[in-house]
Short mmCIF file of C-alpha atoms in Angstrom, two decimals:
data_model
loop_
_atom_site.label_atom_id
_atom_site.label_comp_id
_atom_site.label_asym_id
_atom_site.label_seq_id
_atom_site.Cartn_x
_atom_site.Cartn_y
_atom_site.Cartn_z
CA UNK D 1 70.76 82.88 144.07
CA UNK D 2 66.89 82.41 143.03
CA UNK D 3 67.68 84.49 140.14
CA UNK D 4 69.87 82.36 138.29
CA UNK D 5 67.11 79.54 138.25
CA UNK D 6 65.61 81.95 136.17
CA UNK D 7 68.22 83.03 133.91
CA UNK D 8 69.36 79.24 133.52
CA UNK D 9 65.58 78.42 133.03
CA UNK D 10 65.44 80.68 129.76
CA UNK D 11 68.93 80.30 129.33
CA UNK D 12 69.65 82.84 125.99
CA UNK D 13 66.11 83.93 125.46
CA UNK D 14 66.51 85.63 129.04
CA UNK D 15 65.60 88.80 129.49
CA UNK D 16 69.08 89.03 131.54
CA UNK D 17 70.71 87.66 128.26
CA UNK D 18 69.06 90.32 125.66
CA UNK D 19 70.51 93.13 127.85
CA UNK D 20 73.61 91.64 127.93
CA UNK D 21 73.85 91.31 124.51
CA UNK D 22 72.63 95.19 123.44
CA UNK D 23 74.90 96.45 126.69
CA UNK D 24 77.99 95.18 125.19
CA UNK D 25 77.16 96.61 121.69
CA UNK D 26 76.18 99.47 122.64
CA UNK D 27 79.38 99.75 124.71
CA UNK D 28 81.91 97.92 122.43
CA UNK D 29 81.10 99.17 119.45
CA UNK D 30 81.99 102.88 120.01
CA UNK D 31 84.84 101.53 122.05
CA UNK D 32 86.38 99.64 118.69
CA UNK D 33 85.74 102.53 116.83
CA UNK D 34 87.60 105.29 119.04
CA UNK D 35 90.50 102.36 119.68
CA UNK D 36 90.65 101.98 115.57
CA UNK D 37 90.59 106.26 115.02
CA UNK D 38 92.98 106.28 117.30
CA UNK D 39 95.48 103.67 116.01
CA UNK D 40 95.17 104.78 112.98
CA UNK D 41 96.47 108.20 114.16
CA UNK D 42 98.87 106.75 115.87
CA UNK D 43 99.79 104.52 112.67
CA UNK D 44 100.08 107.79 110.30
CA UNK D 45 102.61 109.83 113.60
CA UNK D 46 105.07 106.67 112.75
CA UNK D 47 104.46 107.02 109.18
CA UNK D 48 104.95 110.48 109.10
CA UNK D 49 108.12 110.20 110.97
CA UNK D 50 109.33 107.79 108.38
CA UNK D 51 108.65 110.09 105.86
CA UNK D 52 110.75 112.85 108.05
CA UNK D 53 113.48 110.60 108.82
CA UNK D 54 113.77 109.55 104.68
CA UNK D 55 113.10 113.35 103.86
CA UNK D 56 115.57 114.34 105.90
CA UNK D 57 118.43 111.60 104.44
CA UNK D 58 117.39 112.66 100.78
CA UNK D 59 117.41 116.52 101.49
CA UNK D 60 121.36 116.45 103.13
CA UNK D 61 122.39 113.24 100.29
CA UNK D 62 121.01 115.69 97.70
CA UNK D 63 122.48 118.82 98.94
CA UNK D 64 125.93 116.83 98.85
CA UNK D 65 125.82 115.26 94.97
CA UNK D 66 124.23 118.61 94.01
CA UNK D 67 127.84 120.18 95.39
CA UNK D 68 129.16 117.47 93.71
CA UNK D 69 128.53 118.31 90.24
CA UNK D 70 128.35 121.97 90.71
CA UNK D 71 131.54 121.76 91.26
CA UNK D 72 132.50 119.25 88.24
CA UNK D 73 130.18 121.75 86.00
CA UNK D 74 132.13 124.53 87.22
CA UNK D 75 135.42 122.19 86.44
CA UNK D 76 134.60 121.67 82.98
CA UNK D 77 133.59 125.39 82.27
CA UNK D 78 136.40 126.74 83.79
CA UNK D 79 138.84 124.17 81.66
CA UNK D 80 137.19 124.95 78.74
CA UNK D 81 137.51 128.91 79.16
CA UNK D 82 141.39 128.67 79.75
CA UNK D 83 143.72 129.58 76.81
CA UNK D 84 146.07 126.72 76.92
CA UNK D 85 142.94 124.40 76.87
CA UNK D 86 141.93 126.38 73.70
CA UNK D 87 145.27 126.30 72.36
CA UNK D 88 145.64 122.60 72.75
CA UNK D 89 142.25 121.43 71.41
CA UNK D 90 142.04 124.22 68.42
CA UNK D 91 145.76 124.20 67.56
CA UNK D 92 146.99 120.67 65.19
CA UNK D 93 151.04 122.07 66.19
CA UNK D 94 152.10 119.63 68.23
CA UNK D 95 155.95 119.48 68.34
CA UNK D 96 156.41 123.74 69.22
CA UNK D 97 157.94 124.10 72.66
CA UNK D 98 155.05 126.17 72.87
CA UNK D 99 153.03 123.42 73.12
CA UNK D 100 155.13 121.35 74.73
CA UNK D 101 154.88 123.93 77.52
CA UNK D 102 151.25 124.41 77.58
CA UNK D 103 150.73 120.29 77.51
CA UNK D 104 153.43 120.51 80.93
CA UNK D 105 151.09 123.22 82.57
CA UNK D 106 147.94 121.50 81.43
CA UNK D 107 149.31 118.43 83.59
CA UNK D 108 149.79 120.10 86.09
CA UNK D 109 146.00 121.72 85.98
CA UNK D 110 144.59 118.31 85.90
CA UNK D 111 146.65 117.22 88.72
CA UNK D 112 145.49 120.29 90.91
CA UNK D 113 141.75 120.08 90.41
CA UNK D 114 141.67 115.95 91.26
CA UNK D 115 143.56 116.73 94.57
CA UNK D 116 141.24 119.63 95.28
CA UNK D 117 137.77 117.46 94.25
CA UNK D 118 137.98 113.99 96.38
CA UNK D 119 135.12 112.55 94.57
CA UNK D 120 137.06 113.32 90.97
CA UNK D 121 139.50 110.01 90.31
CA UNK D 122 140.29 111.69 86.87
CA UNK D 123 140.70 114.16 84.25
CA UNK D 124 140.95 113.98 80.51
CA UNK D 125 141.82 116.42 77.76
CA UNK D 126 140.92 115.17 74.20
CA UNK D 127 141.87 116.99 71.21
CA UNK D 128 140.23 115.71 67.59
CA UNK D 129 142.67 117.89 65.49
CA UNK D 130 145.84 116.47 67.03
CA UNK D 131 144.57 113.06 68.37
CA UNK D 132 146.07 113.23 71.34
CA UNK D 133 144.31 113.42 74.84
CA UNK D 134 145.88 114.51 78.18
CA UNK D 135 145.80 113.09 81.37
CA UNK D 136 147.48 113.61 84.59
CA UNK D 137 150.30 111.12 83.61
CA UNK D 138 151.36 112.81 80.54
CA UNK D 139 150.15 113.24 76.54
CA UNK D 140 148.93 110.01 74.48
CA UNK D 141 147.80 109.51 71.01
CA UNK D 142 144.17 108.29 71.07
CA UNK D 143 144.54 104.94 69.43
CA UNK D 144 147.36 104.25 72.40
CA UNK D 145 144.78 104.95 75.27
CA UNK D 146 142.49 102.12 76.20
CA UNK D 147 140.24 104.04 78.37
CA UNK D 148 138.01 105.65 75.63
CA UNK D 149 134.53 104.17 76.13
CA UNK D 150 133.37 107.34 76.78
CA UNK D 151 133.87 108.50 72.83
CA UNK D 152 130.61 107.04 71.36
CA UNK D 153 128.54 109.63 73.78
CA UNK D 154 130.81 112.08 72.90
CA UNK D 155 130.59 111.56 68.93
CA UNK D 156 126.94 111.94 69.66
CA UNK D 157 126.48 115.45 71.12
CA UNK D 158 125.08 118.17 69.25
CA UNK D 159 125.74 120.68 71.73
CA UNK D 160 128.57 122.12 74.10
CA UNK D 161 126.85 121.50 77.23
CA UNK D 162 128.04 118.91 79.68
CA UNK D 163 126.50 115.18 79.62
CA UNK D 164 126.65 112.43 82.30
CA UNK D 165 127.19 108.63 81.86
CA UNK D 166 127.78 105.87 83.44
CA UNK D 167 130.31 103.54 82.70
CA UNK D 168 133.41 101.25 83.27
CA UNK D 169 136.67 102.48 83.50
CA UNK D 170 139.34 100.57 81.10
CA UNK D 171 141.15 99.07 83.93
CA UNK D 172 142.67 102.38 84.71
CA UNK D 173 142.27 105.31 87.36
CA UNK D 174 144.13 107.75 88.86
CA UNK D 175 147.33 105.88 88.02
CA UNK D 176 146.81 102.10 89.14
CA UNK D 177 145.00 99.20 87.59
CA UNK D 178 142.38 97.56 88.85
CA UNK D 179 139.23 95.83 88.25
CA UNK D 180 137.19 97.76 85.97
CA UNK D 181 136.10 100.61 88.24
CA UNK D 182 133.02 101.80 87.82
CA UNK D 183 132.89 105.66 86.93
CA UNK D 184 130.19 108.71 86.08
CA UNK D 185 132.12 110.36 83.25
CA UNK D 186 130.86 114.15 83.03
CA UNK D 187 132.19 115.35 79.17
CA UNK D 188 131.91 118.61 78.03
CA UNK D 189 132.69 119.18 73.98
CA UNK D 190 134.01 121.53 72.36
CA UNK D 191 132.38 123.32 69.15
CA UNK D 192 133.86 126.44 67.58
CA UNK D 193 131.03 129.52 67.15
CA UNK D 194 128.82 129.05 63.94
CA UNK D 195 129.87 125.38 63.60
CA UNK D 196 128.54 122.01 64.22
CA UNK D 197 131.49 119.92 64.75
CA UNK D 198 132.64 119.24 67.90
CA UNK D 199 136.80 119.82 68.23
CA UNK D 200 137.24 117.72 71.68
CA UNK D 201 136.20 117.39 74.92
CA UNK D 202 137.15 117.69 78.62
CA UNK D 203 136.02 114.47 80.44
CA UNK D 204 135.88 114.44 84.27
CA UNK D 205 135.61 111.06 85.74
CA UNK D 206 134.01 110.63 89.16
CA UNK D 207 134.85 106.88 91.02
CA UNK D 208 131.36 105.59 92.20
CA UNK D 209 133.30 104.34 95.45
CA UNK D 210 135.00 107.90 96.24
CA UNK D 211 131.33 108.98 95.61
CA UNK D 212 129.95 106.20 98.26
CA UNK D 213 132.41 107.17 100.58
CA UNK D 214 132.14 111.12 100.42
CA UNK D 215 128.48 110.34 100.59
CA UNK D 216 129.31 108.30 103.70
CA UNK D 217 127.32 105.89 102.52
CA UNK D 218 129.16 103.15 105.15
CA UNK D 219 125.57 101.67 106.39
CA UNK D 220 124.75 98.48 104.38
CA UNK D 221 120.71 98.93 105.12
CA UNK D 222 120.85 102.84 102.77
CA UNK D 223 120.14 102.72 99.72
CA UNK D 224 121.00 105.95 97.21
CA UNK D 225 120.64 106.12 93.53
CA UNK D 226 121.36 108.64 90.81
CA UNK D 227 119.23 108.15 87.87
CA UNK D 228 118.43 110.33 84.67
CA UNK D 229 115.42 111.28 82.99
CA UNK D 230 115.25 108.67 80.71
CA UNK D 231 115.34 106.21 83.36
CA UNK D 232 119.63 105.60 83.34
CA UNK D 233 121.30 104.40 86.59
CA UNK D 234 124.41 106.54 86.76
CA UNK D 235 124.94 105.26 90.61
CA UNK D 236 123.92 102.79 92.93
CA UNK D 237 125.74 100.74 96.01
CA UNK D 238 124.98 97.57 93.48
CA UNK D 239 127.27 97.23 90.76
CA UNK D 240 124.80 95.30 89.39
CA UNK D 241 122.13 98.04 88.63
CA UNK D 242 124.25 100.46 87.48
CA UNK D 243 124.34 101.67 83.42
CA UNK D 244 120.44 99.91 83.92
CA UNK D 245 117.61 101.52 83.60
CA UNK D 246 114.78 102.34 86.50
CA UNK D 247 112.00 100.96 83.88
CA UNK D 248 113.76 97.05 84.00
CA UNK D 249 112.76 97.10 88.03
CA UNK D 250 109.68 96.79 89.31
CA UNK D 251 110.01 99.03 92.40
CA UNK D 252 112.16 101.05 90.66
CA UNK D 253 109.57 101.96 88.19
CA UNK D 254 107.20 102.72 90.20
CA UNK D 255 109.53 105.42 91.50
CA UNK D 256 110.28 106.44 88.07
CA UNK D 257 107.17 107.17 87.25
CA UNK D 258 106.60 109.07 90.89
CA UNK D 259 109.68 111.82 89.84
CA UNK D 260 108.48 115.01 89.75
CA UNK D 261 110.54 118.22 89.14
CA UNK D 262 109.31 119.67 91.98
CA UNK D 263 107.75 117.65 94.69
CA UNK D 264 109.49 114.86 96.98
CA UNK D 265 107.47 111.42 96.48
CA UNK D 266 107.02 108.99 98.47
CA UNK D 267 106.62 104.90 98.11
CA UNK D 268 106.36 102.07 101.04
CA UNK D 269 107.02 98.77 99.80
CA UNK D 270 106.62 95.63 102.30
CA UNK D 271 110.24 96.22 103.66
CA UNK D 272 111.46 99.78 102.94
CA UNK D 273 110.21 103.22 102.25
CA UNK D 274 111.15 105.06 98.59
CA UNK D 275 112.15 108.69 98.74
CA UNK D 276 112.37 110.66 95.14
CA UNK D 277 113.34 114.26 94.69
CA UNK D 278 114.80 116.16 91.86
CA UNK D 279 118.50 117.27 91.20
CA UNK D 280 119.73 121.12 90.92
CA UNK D 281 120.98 119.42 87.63
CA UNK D 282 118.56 119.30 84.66
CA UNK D 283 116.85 115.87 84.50
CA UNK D 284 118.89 114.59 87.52
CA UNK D 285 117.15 112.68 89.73
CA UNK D 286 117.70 111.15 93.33
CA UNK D 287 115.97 108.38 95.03
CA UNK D 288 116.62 107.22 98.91
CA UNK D 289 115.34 104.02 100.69
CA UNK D 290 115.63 103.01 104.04
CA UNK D 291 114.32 99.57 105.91
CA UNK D 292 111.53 99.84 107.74
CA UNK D 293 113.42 97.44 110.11
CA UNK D 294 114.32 101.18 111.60
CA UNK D 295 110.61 101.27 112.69
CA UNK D 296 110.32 97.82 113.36
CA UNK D 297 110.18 98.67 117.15
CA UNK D 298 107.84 101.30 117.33
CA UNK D 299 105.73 99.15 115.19
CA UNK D 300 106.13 96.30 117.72
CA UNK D 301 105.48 98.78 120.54
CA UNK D 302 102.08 100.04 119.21
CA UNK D 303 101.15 96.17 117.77
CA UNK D 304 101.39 95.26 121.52
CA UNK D 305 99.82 98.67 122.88
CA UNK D 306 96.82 97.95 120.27
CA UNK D 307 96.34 94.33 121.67
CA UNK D 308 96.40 95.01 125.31
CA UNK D 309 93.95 97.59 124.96
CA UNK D 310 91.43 95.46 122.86
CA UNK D 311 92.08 92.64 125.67
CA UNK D 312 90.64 95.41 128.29
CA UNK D 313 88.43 96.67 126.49
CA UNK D 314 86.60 93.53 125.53
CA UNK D 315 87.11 92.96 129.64
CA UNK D 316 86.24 95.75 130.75
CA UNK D 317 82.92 95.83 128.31
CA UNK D 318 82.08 92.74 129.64
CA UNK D 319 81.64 93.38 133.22
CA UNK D 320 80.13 96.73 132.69
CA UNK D 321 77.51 95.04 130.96
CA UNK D 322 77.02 92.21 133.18
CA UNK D 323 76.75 95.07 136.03
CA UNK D 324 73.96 96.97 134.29
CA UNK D 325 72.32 93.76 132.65
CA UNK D 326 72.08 92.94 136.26
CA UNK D 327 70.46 95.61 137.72
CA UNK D 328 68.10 96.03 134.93
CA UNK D 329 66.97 92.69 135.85
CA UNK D 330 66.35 93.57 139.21
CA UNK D 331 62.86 94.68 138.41
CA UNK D 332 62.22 91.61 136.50
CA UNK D 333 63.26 89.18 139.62
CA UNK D 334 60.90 91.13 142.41
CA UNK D 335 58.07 89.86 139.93
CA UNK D 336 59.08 86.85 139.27
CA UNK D 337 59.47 86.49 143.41
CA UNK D 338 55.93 87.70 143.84
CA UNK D 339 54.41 85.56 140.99
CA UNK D 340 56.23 82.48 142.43
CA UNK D 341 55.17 83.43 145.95
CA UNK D 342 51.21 83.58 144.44
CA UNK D 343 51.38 80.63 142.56
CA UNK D 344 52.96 77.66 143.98
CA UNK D 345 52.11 75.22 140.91
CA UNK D 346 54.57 77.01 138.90
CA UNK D 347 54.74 74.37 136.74
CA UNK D 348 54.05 76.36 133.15
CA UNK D 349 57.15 78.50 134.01
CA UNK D 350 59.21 76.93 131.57
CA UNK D 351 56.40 76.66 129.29
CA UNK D 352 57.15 79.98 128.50
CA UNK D 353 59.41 81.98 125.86
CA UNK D 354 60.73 84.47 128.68
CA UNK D 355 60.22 86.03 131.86
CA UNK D 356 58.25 88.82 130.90
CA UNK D 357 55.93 86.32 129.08
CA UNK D 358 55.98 84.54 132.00
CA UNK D 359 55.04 87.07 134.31
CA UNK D 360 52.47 88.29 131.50
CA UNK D 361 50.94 85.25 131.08
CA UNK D 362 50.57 84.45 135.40
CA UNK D 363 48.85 87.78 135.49
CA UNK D 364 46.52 87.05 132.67
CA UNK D 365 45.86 83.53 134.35
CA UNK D 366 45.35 85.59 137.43
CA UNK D 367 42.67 87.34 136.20
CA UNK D 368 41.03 85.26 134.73
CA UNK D 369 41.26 83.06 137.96
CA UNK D 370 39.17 85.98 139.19
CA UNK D 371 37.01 86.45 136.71
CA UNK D 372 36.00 83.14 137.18
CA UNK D 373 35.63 83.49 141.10
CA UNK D 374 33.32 86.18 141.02
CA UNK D 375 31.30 84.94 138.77
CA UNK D 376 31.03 81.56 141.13
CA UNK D 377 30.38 84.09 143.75
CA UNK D 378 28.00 86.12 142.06
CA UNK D 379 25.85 82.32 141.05
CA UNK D 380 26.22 81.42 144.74
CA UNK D 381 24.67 84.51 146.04
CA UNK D 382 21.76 84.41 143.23
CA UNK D 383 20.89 80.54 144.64
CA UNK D 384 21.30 81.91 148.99
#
């Protein structure tokens, strides 16, 4: 086509070329920015549903340890309200067949409540005055019982209301030895009215792999932890973090310092996404993480949506601006046919910085051509 010589002639200074140009912005620009609004929508629906899908793992996990230590809280009170509890902590008789009776049925107690409470593993009764403690295998002096790591916490309370801790077993639970097992030991003292001193404690010992497994906590990709105001690990799926603290991680303390009494926070790292929420139990605190290998395809999905439609949009931005560049231009070749048709010595054509100059300056040329005529003419006429 003729018109090309033109467009090549100018080459990016064409007229053709500048309407190109504003076409595509004008197209492309509010294109990217409805294509961005709209991925980022579609960004925060996946997000959101993360945040759902980690909600709704924290919510049911919580609702399961709160149980959990409802019920060891209610353990503890209810041991400490019975009288042969009383009787065996407050009393220093220990050869009566009173009390040789009330140890028997105290057994048997302990025995009861760890077969009614699968996360439990143990129970211990520890009485000061006699130096003894009970436990469902029988009655020991306290020197003869290894498993007392649990005392130093207990010499330490000021009050009678239950604390939790985290700590290694003494090679011992529920009746077999193994390796160290590690436990959340809930111990409840006991202080007579008025005084100061406390006279013994119950101890409840919950196994942190009962506790995995009545959390169902079978998926190796979950990741639950029980932590404490002050920052204590009391559980975690790693042996390694537990008795820590949340402030010695990084990512941890950034979700230590998200806990809020009331609210559920969230945190996305590179590879998961943090859930935080806080316990039924004062300055109890629970924190969930999943991969976000869960959303990996869905990611994928929209990555690939995202990229297709950029490819035809670019496209399709293209030839809808060639299309209109090209009809604008139609006006643009008619002239240029005419002022090529009128002047044969086009030989300034590329002289020029455009068409429209082009044309501009022909016309100008033009007229003074004719200018120039009539004033020959008019001379010519003056000398007939």
């Amino acid at each position: 086509m003729k018109a090309w010589k033109y467009v090549a002639a100018y080459k990016l200074h064409s007229v053709f070329f500048n309407h190109l140009v504003i076409n595509t912005l004008l197209i492309l620009v509010p294109l990217i920015i409805i294509l961005a609004v709209s991925l980022g929508s579609t960004e925060q629906v996946v997000k959101d549903e993360m945040q759902n899908l980690v909600t709704t793992n924290l919510s049911n996990t919580g609702k399961l340890l709160d149980s959990v230590f409802r019920d060891t809280d209610y353990i503890a009170g209810s041991i400490s309200l019975d009288m042969d509890t009383r009787y065996f902590i407050f009393n220093k008789n220990t050869e009566s067949i009173d009390s040789n009776l009330i140890t028997g049925g105290l057994i048997g107690t302990l025995s009861s409540l760890v077969a009614r409470n699968n996360p439990v593993d143990s129970i211990y009764l520890y009485s000061e005055l006699r130096n003894e403690i009970i436990t469902m295998e029988g009655k020991i002096k306290i020197e003869q019982f290894q498993d007392i790591n649990w005392m130093n916490t207990y010499h330490n309370m000021e009050n009678g209301q239950p604390k939790k801790v985290s700590r290694k077993m003494f090679q011992y639970s529920n009746n077999r030895f193994d390796d160290t097992p590690n436990v959340i030991s809930i111990i409840k003292p006991f202080f007579r009215l008025g005084t100061e001193k406390a006279y013994g404690a119950v101890v409840i010992n919950i196994e942190q792999s009962r506790l995995a497994k009545y959390l169902q906590e079978k998926t190796t990709d979950r990741e639950i932890i029980i932590f404490q105001n002050n920052g204590h690990i009391l559980f975690s799926k790693d042996k390694n973090q537990i008795q820590k603290n949340m402030k010695g991680f990084e990512t941890f303390n950034l979700l230590y310092d998200l806990r809020s009494s009331t609210d559920i926070n969230y945190y996305f790292s590179e590879d998961r996404i943090f859930a935080v929420k806080a316990s039924v139990e004062p300055e109890l605190y629970y924190m969930i993480s999943l991969p976000l290998t869960h959303f990996k395809k869905q990611f994928d999905q929209l990555q690939k949506l995202t990229v297709t439609l950029i490819f035809f949009a670019i496209i399709s931005t293209i030839l809808s601006s060639f299309l209109l560049s090209w009809n604008s231009y139609l006006p643009i070749r008619k002239l240029l046919g005419v002022v090529d048709n009128r002047n044969l010595n086009n030989s300034d054509k590329r002289t020029e910085e455009n068409e429209i100059k082009y044309i501009a300056g022909n016309i100008v040329r033009t007229l003074s051509n004719n200018k120039s005529l009539r004033t020959e003419l008019s001379n010519q006429l003056k000398i007939l």
